[in-house]
XYZ file of N, CA and C in Angstrom:
543
model
N 0.659 -0.877 0.392
C -0.187 0.150 -0.201
C 0.708 1.541 -0.100
N 0.252 1.893 -0.830
C 1.153 3.155 -0.942
C 0.769 4.611 -0.051
N 2.173 5.237 1.027
C 1.247 6.665 1.570
C 1.794 7.760 1.254
N 1.149 8.716 1.405
C 1.439 9.955 0.743
C 2.339 10.625 2.048
N 3.566 10.961 1.737
C 4.224 11.915 2.363
C 3.477 12.829 2.613
N 3.970 13.062 4.122
C 3.061 14.436 5.082
C 4.118 15.636 4.868
N 4.004 16.959 4.917
C 4.977 17.777 4.676
C 4.062 18.775 4.182
N 4.904 20.013 4.174
C 4.364 21.598 4.051
C 5.099 21.533 2.403
N 4.402 22.556 1.702
C 4.340 22.650 0.624
C 5.081 23.705 0.365
N 5.677 24.157 -0.630
C 6.542 25.358 -0.759
C 6.134 26.659 -0.499
N 4.452 26.897 -0.905
C 4.219 27.947 -0.426
C 3.610 28.370 0.668
N 3.574 27.071 1.492
C 3.434 27.144 2.729
C 4.347 27.819 3.653
N 5.572 27.434 3.164
C 7.221 27.496 3.529
C 7.258 29.106 3.346
N 6.768 29.342 2.505
C 7.194 31.211 2.286
C 5.906 31.906 2.692
N 4.790 31.862 2.942
C 3.978 32.288 3.872
C 4.512 32.560 5.153
N 4.890 31.623 5.753
C 5.531 31.411 7.355
C 6.496 32.318 7.152
N 7.642 32.242 6.155
C 8.603 33.388 5.956
C 8.428 34.609 6.036
N 7.350 34.838 4.968
C 6.785 36.543 5.172
C 6.314 36.475 6.385
N 5.577 35.977 6.647
C 4.687 36.481 8.113
C 6.197 36.681 9.271
N 6.712 35.777 9.656
C 7.983 36.069 10.166
C 8.560 37.268 10.119
N 9.018 37.750 8.344
C 9.808 38.328 8.388
C 9.007 40.005 8.913
N 7.671 40.070 8.556
C 6.684 41.108 9.029
C 6.874 41.211 10.482
N 6.870 40.130 11.283
C 6.569 40.590 12.676
C 8.239 41.042 12.956
N 9.284 40.151 12.806
C 10.597 40.974 12.595
C 11.050 42.492 12.361
N 10.135 42.753 11.415
C 10.257 44.450 11.048
C 9.759 45.349 12.305
N 8.347 44.582 12.620
C 7.597 45.335 13.542
C 8.033 45.577 14.897
N 8.802 44.178 15.051
C 9.322 44.265 16.441
C 10.363 45.098 16.492
N 11.448 45.135 15.366
C 13.013 45.765 15.516
C 12.234 47.106 15.680
N 11.205 47.755 14.518
C 11.048 49.325 14.520
C 10.176 49.564 16.091
N 9.620 48.671 17.180
C 9.057 49.172 18.046
C 10.465 49.194 19.263
N 11.519 48.574 18.860
C 12.673 48.165 19.602
C 13.412 49.760 19.445
N 13.185 50.350 18.359
C 14.368 51.445 18.031
C 13.010 52.533 18.636
N 12.013 52.637 18.550
C 11.251 53.353 19.251
C 11.640 53.584 20.717
N 11.349 52.552 21.740
C 11.571 52.524 22.824
C 13.094 52.971 23.030
N 13.913 52.647 22.470
C 15.276 53.044 22.729
C 15.369 54.348 22.492
N 15.120 55.182 21.684
C 15.045 56.621 21.301
C 14.160 57.059 22.405
N 13.054 56.673 22.851
C 11.987 57.439 23.653
C 12.882 56.990 25.476
N 14.101 56.287 25.461
C 14.672 56.185 26.739
C 15.748 57.422 26.762
N 16.352 57.204 25.578
C 17.313 58.574 25.168
C 16.903 59.556 25.410
N 15.746 59.902 25.110
C 14.880 61.573 24.945
C 14.717 61.327 27.070
N 14.284 60.605 27.461
C 13.810 60.590 28.771
C 15.085 60.794 29.600
N 16.029 59.795 29.648
C 17.260 59.864 30.007
C 17.831 61.562 29.905
N 18.441 61.971 28.738
C 18.336 63.685 28.669
C 17.740 64.611 29.170
N 16.639 64.303 29.453
C 15.410 65.142 30.180
C 15.463 65.417 31.590
N 16.022 63.885 32.104
C 16.236 63.549 33.696
C 17.595 64.381 33.895
N 18.639 64.232 33.115
C 19.721 65.231 33.264
C 19.459 66.576 33.237
N 19.014 66.910 32.181
C 18.267 68.360 32.070
C 17.699 68.766 33.080
N 17.043 68.189 33.918
C 16.122 68.629 35.378
C 17.466 68.319 36.176
N 18.172 67.637 36.407
C 19.104 67.630 37.384
C 20.224 68.830 37.595
N 20.373 69.268 36.058
C 20.887 70.522 35.692
C 20.092 71.720 36.203
N 19.321 71.835 35.746
C 18.213 72.765 36.471
C 18.383 72.729 37.578
N 18.149 72.271 38.478
C 18.180 72.118 40.104
C 19.423 72.374 40.368
N 20.452 72.257 40.001
C 21.826 72.458 40.389
C 21.948 74.157 39.949
N 21.654 74.427 39.141
C 21.498 76.001 38.856
C 20.645 76.842 39.807
N 19.811 76.171 40.081
C 18.835 77.058 40.836
C 19.351 76.843 42.307
N 20.144 75.844 42.897
C 20.455 75.939 44.006
C 21.742 76.712 43.721
N 22.121 76.934 43.192
C 23.435 77.877 42.784
C 22.472 79.194 42.893
N 21.539 79.752 42.482
C 21.070 80.980 42.500
C 20.679 81.066 43.762
N 20.474 80.319 44.609
C 19.735 80.303 46.196
C 20.968 80.781 46.747
N 21.950 80.229 46.826
C 23.258 80.326 47.525
C 23.620 82.247 47.097
N 23.607 82.489 45.946
C 23.824 83.735 45.375
C 22.621 84.635 46.678
N 21.569 84.311 46.649
C 20.411 84.941 47.056
C 20.804 85.119 48.640
N 21.014 83.974 49.413
C 21.557 84.140 50.876
C 22.233 84.787 51.082
N 23.425 85.027 49.958
C 24.671 86.037 50.079
C 24.132 87.592 49.997
N 22.838 87.463 49.767
C 22.351 89.447 50.116
C 22.033 89.474 48.197
N 22.134 88.746 47.356
C 22.152 88.968 45.904
C 23.048 90.413 45.914
N 24.490 89.939 45.688
C 25.495 90.846 45.892
C 26.020 90.809 44.666
N 24.954 90.942 43.382
C 25.537 91.295 42.227
C 26.010 90.631 41.103
N 27.210 91.049 40.361
C 27.982 90.191 39.554
C 29.288 89.861 40.812
N 29.468 88.923 41.007
C 30.346 87.761 41.835
C 31.355 86.920 41.413
N 32.648 86.990 42.263
C 33.422 85.703 41.513
C 33.835 85.207 43.066
N 33.536 83.415 42.542
C 34.371 82.784 43.906
C 33.437 82.755 44.748
N 32.411 82.853 44.699
C 31.554 82.449 45.722
C 31.159 80.802 45.989
N 31.608 80.487 47.264
C 31.766 79.194 47.545
C 29.855 78.589 47.563
N 29.549 77.826 46.744
C 28.756 76.967 46.568
C 28.224 75.765 46.965
N 29.111 74.762 46.458
C 28.926 73.455 46.643
C 30.211 73.164 47.332
N 31.097 73.649 48.284
C 32.308 73.612 48.824
C 32.678 74.492 48.318
N 33.691 74.003 47.386
C 35.014 75.390 47.041
C 34.553 76.109 46.498
N 35.292 77.415 46.993
C 34.745 79.029 46.645
C 35.390 79.551 45.207
N 34.465 78.837 44.188
C 35.166 79.252 42.657
C 33.994 79.257 41.802
N 33.155 79.079 42.292
C 31.854 79.927 41.085
C 31.792 80.832 40.962
N 31.608 81.850 39.759
C 31.475 82.921 39.658
C 29.709 83.161 39.201
N 29.498 84.397 39.427
C 27.862 84.678 39.025
C 27.409 86.143 38.454
N 26.530 86.129 37.644
C 26.211 87.292 36.796
C 25.720 88.355 37.659
N 25.056 88.847 37.122
C 24.670 90.108 37.807
C 23.134 89.781 38.281
N 22.603 88.739 37.789
C 21.403 88.554 38.103
C 21.672 86.929 38.719
N 22.353 86.880 39.072
C 22.571 85.563 40.486
C 22.898 84.271 39.498
N 23.122 84.353 38.187
C 23.052 82.722 37.399
C 24.806 82.333 37.341
N 24.695 81.034 37.284
C 26.157 81.116 36.898
C 26.908 81.444 35.884
N 28.093 81.363 35.726
C 28.774 81.735 34.622
C 30.475 81.119 34.277
N 30.529 80.233 35.293
C 31.941 80.056 35.359
C 32.711 79.768 36.050
N 33.995 79.382 35.986
C 34.934 78.840 37.487
C 36.066 79.720 37.344
N 36.245 80.290 38.113
C 37.645 80.954 38.302
C 37.417 81.750 36.981
N 36.369 82.496 36.565
C 36.533 83.114 35.435
C 37.560 84.348 34.993
N 37.839 85.113 35.971
C 38.858 86.238 36.171
C 38.207 87.601 35.407
N 37.523 88.034 34.702
C 36.900 88.804 34.013
C 35.149 89.077 34.893
N 35.261 90.661 35.048
C 33.983 91.260 35.555
C 33.077 91.476 34.606
N 32.358 90.820 33.879
C 31.617 90.971 32.738
C 30.853 89.888 33.135
N 29.274 90.094 32.747
C 28.144 89.242 32.695
C 28.200 87.679 32.103
N 29.306 87.672 30.967
C 29.666 86.611 29.928
C 29.993 85.265 30.911
N 29.517 84.251 29.779
C 30.023 82.863 30.366
C 31.449 83.105 30.119
N 32.490 82.812 31.045
C 33.743 82.925 31.327
C 34.358 81.573 29.949
N 35.897 82.320 29.418
C 36.795 81.822 29.146
C 36.214 80.841 27.959
N 35.600 81.663 27.260
C 34.813 80.427 25.914
C 34.102 79.237 26.390
N 34.454 78.530 25.434
C 33.522 77.217 25.496
C 34.041 76.474 26.743
N 35.332 76.797 27.445
C 35.623 76.272 28.903
C 34.539 76.820 30.114
N 34.241 78.155 29.679
C 33.391 78.317 30.675
C 32.047 77.778 31.008
N 31.748 77.217 29.648
C 30.235 76.545 29.737
C 30.880 74.593 30.514
N 31.984 74.535 30.152
C 32.824 72.941 30.672
C 32.408 73.249 32.334
N 33.147 74.638 32.464
C 33.745 74.657 34.338
C 32.149 74.650 34.940
N 31.163 75.379 34.032
C 29.856 75.806 35.014
C 29.182 74.039 35.149
N 28.778 73.500 33.845
C 28.282 71.912 33.843
C 29.521 70.948 35.239
N 30.704 71.163 35.115
C 31.289 69.934 35.794
C 31.156 70.279 36.992
N 31.599 71.309 37.462
C 31.301 72.190 38.943
C 29.839 71.755 39.600
N 28.792 72.239 38.851
C 27.683 72.251 39.530
C 27.193 70.921 39.622
N 27.466 69.918 38.652
C 26.871 68.442 37.901
C 27.187 67.760 39.052
N 28.521 67.464 39.864
C 29.601 67.300 40.231
C 29.534 65.658 40.052
N 28.924 64.582 40.386
C 29.352 63.394 39.783
C 28.351 62.571 38.862
N 27.840 63.823 38.015
C 27.493 63.230 36.815
C 27.604 63.074 35.585
N 27.132 63.245 34.428
C 27.773 63.290 33.335
C 28.972 63.864 33.115
N 29.937 63.420 32.303
C 30.941 65.123 32.126
C 30.935 65.738 30.982
N 31.180 67.079 31.062
C 31.584 67.572 29.520
C 32.614 68.171 29.419
N 33.101 68.329 28.000
C 33.943 69.021 27.930
C 34.162 70.090 26.359
N 35.169 70.281 25.979
C 35.055 71.016 24.663
C 34.793 70.161 23.623
N 35.552 68.805 23.541
C 35.708 67.568 22.628
C 34.754 66.892 23.097
N 34.520 66.247 21.486
C 33.167 65.348 21.452
C 33.768 63.620 22.263
N 34.521 63.678 23.142
C 34.593 62.492 23.690
C 34.414 62.230 24.848
N 33.711 62.970 25.585
C 32.886 62.702 26.915
C 31.413 62.994 26.644
N 30.800 62.671 27.666
C 29.191 62.510 27.893
C 28.644 63.654 27.136
N 29.004 65.038 27.506
C 28.418 65.904 26.574
C 29.368 66.667 26.096
N 29.441 67.425 24.991
C 30.109 68.515 24.213
C 29.686 69.827 24.718
N 30.316 70.740 25.271
C 29.864 72.164 25.589
C 30.483 73.121 24.112
N 29.186 73.877 24.214
C 29.590 75.090 23.096
C 29.201 76.237 23.514
N 29.546 77.340 23.729
C 29.194 78.762 24.399
C 28.967 79.442 23.200
N 27.679 80.178 22.778
C 26.778 81.472 22.115
C 25.951 82.095 22.346
N 25.033 82.585 21.337
C 24.321 83.588 21.726
C 24.571 84.845 22.464
N 25.620 85.576 21.882
C 26.358 86.536 22.727
C 26.785 86.294 24.080
N 27.346 85.194 24.207
C 28.423 84.323 25.115
C 27.463 84.477 26.625
N 26.093 84.298 26.128
C 25.323 84.034 27.459
C 24.572 82.819 27.544
N 24.667 82.031 26.672
C 24.176 80.661 26.349
C 25.138 79.449 26.268
N 24.838 78.383 27.056
C 25.661 77.284 26.813
C 24.662 75.768 25.979
N 25.519 75.112 25.488
C 24.551 73.987 25.203
C 25.534 73.015 25.292
N 25.166 71.741 25.613
C 25.784 70.335 26.197
C 24.956 69.376 24.831
N 25.807 68.980 23.878
C 25.185 68.259 23.166
C 25.603 66.677 23.554
N 24.654 65.726 23.710
C 25.272 64.540 24.441
C 25.574 63.788 22.857
N 26.737 63.291 23.366
C 27.767 62.349 22.474
C 28.111 61.059 22.686
N 27.212 60.161 23.936
C 27.481 59.177 24.007
C 26.528 58.332 23.447
N 25.620 58.792 22.527
C 24.732 58.071 21.580
C 25.557 57.910 20.219
N 26.516 58.420 20.015
C 27.411 58.293 18.493
C 26.919 59.365 17.413
N 26.029 60.687 18.492
C 25.857 61.536 17.521
C 27.021 62.425 17.357
N 27.410 63.064 16.094
C 28.891 63.754 15.716
C 28.158 64.948 14.843
N 26.755 65.381 15.110
C 26.528 66.635 14.435
C 26.665 67.705 14.766
N 26.493 68.879 14.644
C 27.150 70.225 15.139
C 26.203 70.499 16.189
N 26.548 71.991 16.633
C 25.415 72.035 17.883
C 23.799 72.343 17.523
N 23.708 72.905 16.362
C 22.030 73.310 15.810
C 21.466 72.061 15.175
N 22.059 71.229 14.709
C 21.541 69.714 14.112
C 21.914 68.410 14.871
N 22.267 68.669 16.212
C 22.386 67.523 17.357
C 21.121 67.003 17.529
N 21.431 65.327 17.989
C 20.035 64.690 18.258
C 19.455 65.206 19.533
N 20.387 65.087 20.516
C 19.883 65.249 21.938
C 21.184 66.606 22.831
N 20.720 67.375 23.355
C 21.375 67.882 24.424
C 20.655 68.870 25.531
N 21.395 69.591 26.084
C 20.884 70.659 26.971
C 21.294 72.052 26.670
N 20.358 72.893 26.707
C 20.604 74.295 26.812
C 20.482 75.068 28.037
N 21.209 75.889 27.980
C 21.386 76.807 29.851
C 21.777 78.413 29.174
N 20.982 79.286 29.695
C 20.744 80.376 29.407
C 20.944 81.003 30.797
N 22.066 82.090 30.812
C 22.818 82.456 31.869
C 21.916 83.942 32.470
N 21.201 84.059 31.170
C 20.663 85.768 31.433
C 19.545 85.641 32.330
N 18.958 84.160 32.240
C 17.529 83.878 33.242
C 17.615 82.773 33.899
N 18.604 81.760 33.816
C 18.601 80.828 34.452
C 18.224 79.582 33.736
N 16.940 79.863 32.922
C 16.746 78.588 32.320
C 17.209 77.072 31.739
N 16.800 76.383 31.797
C 17.841 75.155 31.441
C 16.571 74.302 30.597
N 17.158 73.650 29.097
C 16.038 73.027 28.628
C 16.488 71.940 27.905
N 15.943 70.644 27.674
C 16.326 69.878 26.794
C 16.228 70.322 25.353
N 16.832 70.029 24.486
C 16.737 70.196 23.326
C 17.041 69.076 22.098
N 17.317 69.371 21.144
C 17.786 68.833 19.999
C 16.729 68.575 19.005
N 17.014 67.401 17.966
C 16.499 67.489 16.586
C 15.217 66.512 17.284
N 15.632 65.546 18.182
C 14.456 64.372 18.873
C 13.486 65.214 19.434
N 13.400 66.303 19.828
C 12.619 67.210 20.852
C 11.932 68.314 20.240
N 12.879 68.656 18.931
C 12.245 69.651 18.462
C 12.420 70.901 18.517
N 13.833 71.239 18.939
C 14.407 72.548 19.105
C 15.494 72.684 18.967
N 15.808 73.656 18.181
C 17.784 73.295 17.962
C 18.699 73.590 19.272
N 19.467 73.238 19.776
C 20.493 73.527 20.305
C 21.277 74.671 20.523
């Protein structure tokens, strides 16, 4: 007696492969979305930490009686933080008596690294967590996230944090959140 072999036809196998490919593409795109959302949320959290540190420094300046432009006020231990006449941090050991963020991009780096203490580091180069830029009349800093592999310039960066020393505002910025840094 002859028995017919049981198995899948070529068409059934192709259909299964197509369905698995569709599922894989959907899963991958969802994974990419979740990863991007996590990077945005982490950057937002760091921006909030920086905002709190800037506000704490301003409170220390107010405790001192709102003394105007001051150099080397002790805020978090060492007496090295400089403030503009509105009471917002503008650098560490800046040296000059104007309200600009001090010593070029190094001024932005020094504000970040001093008040953020044990958080991600910033420098003038792209080899740290955040790269510092001074701009907008020397009163604003942008810190561009580099640990995600982003090599774009300040205005086209994916994620970053912007600090305005004229009013102490700190905001998350970047193409992924819809604003230039």
